[in-house]
Short mmCIF file of C-alpha atoms in Angstrom, two decimals:
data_model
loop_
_atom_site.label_atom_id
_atom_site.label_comp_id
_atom_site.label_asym_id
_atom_site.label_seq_id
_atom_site.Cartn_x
_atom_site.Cartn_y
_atom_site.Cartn_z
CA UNK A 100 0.00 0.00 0.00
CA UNK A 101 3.16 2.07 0.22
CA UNK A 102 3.56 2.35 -3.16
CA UNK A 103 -0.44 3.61 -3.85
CA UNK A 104 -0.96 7.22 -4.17
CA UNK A 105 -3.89 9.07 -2.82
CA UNK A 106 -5.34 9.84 -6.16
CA UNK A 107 -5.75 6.08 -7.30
CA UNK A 108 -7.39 5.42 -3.97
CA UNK A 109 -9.67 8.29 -5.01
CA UNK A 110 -9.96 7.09 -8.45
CA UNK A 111 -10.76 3.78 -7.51
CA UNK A 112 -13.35 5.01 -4.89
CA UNK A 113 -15.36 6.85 -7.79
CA UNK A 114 -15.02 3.66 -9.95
CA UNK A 115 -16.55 1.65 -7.19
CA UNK A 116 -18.99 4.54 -6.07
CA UNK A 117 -19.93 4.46 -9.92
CA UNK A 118 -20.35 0.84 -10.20
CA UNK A 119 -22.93 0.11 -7.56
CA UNK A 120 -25.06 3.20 -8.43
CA UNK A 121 -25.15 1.50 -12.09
CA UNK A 122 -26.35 -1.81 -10.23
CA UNK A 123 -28.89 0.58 -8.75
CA UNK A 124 -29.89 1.53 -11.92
CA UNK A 125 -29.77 -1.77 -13.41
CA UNK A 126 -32.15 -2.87 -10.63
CA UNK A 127 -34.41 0.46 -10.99
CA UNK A 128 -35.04 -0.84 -14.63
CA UNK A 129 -35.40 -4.28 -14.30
CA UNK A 130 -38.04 -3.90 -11.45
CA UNK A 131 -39.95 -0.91 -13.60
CA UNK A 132 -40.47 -3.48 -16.48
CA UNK A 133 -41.83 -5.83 -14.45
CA UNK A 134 -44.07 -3.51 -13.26
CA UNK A 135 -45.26 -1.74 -16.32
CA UNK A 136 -48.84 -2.53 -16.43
CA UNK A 137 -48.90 -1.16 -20.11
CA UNK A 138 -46.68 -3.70 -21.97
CA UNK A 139 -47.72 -6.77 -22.86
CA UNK A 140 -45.27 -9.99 -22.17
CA UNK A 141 -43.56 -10.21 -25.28
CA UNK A 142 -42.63 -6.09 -24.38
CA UNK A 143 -40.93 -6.86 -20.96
CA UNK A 144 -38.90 -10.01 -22.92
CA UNK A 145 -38.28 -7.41 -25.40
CA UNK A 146 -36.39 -4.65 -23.30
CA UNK A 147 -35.30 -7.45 -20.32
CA UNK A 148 -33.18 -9.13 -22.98
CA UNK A 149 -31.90 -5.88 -24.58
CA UNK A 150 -30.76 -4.41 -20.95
CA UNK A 151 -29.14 -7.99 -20.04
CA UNK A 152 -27.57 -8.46 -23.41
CA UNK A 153 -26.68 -4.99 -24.13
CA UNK A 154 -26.41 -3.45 -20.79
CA UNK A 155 -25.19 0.42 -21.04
CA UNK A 156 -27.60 0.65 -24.60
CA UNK A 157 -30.46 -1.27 -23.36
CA UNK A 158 -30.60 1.07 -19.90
CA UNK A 159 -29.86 4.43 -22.01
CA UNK A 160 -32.55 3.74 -24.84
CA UNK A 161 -34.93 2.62 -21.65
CA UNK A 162 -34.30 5.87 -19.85
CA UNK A 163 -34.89 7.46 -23.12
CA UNK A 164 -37.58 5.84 -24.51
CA UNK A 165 -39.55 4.98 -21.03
CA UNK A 166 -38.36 7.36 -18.13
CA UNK A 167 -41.84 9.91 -18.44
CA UNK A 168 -43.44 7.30 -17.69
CA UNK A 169 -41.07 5.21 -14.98
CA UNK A 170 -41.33 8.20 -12.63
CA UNK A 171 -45.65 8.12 -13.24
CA UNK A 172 -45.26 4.62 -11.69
CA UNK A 173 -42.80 5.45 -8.94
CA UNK A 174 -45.40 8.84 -7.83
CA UNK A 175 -48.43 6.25 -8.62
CA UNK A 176 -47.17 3.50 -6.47
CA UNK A 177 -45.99 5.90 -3.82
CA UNK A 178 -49.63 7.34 -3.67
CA UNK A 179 -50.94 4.15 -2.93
CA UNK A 180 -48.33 3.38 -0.36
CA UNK A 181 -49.80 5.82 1.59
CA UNK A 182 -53.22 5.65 0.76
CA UNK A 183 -52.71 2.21 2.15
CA UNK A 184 -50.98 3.36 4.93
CA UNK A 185 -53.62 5.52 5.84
CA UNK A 186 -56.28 3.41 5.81
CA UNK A 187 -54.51 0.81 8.17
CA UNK A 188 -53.82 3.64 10.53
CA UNK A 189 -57.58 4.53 10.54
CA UNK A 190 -58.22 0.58 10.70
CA UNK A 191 -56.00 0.28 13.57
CA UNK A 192 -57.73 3.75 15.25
CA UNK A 193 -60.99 1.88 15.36
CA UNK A 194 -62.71 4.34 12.63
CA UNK A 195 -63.19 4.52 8.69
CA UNK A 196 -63.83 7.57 6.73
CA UNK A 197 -67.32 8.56 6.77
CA UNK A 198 -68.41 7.18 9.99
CA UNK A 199 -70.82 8.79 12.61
CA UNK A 200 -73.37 11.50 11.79
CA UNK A 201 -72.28 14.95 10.32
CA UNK A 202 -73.93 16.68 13.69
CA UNK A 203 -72.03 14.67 16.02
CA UNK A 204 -69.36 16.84 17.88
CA UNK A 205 -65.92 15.82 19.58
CA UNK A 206 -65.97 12.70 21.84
CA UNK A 207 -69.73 11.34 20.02
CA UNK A 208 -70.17 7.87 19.65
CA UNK A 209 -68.87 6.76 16.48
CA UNK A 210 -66.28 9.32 15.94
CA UNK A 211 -62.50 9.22 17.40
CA UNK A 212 -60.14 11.69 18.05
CA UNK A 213 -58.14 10.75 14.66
CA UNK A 214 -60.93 12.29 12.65
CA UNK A 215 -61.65 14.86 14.74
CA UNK A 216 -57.47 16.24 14.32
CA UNK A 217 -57.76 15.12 10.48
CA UNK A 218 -60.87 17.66 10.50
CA UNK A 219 -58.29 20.41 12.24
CA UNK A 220 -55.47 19.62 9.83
CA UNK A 221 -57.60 20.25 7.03
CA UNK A 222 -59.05 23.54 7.81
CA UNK A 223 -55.56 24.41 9.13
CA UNK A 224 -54.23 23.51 5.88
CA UNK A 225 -57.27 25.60 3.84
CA UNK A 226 -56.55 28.48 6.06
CA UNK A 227 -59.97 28.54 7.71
CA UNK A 228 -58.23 28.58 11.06
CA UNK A 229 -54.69 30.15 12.10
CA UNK A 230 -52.11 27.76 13.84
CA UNK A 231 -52.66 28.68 17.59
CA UNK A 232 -56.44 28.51 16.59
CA UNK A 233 -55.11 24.86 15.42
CA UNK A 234 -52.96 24.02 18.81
CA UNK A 235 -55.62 25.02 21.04
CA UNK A 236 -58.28 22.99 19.48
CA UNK A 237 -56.06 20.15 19.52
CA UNK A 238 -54.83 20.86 22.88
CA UNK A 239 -58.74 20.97 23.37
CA UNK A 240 -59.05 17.30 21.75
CA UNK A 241 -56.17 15.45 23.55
CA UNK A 242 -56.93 16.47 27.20
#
């Protein structure tokens, strides 16, 4: 190691640094045309063979051709990560959107505190109330 100067050990960093993100890449693809609900089987063969046979063309003409539409399905399946996650936190609150009367007020039977601070966040967020109009109501709610 003597004989190894500090800008190969840089150099080689960046090569390895550059290698794994193109893995990452690799992967990125690969997983986006199995998940392409718009191509037909023959269409995933298709580009799956080109990026495994011809690896820096196949991901540049996939980028090219297909990357619009890659980051639709990233934002897409993101959205319904957390639509899913917020249904299983309102599952595991004990309500569901919609339930209890419209009259009913904080603390009614069929309502819970969750919807009653989702009701606050949203008129916080419209700018129907200020936010200390927003912390004392919640304070209000939690005690």
């Amino acid at each position: 190691m003597d004989n190894y100067p500090l800008l190969n050990i840089f150099w080689t960093m960046l090569e390895l640094f550059l290698w794994i993100l193109w893995f990452f890449l690799l992967f990125k693809i690969i997983t986006d045309i199995f998940r392409s609900q718009d191509m037909g089987g023959w269409a995933k063969a298709g580009w799956l063979i080109l990026v495994i046979l011809l690896p820096l063309i196949g991901v540049l003409v996939y980028v090219i051709a297909r990357g619009r539409s890659m980051g639709e399905r990233d934002i897409a399946q993101a959205q319904k990560a957390d639509a899913a996650f917020k249904a299983y936190i309102r599952d595991a609150a004990g309500s569901a959107p919609g339930e209890g009367a419209a009259g009913e007020g904080p603390g009614a039977p069929g309502r819970s505190h969750v919807d009653d601070l989702a009701k606050l966040a949203d008129l916080k967020a419209g700018g129907a109330i200020s936010e200390e109009e927003y912390q004392k109501a919640k304070d209000k709610l939690l005690v």
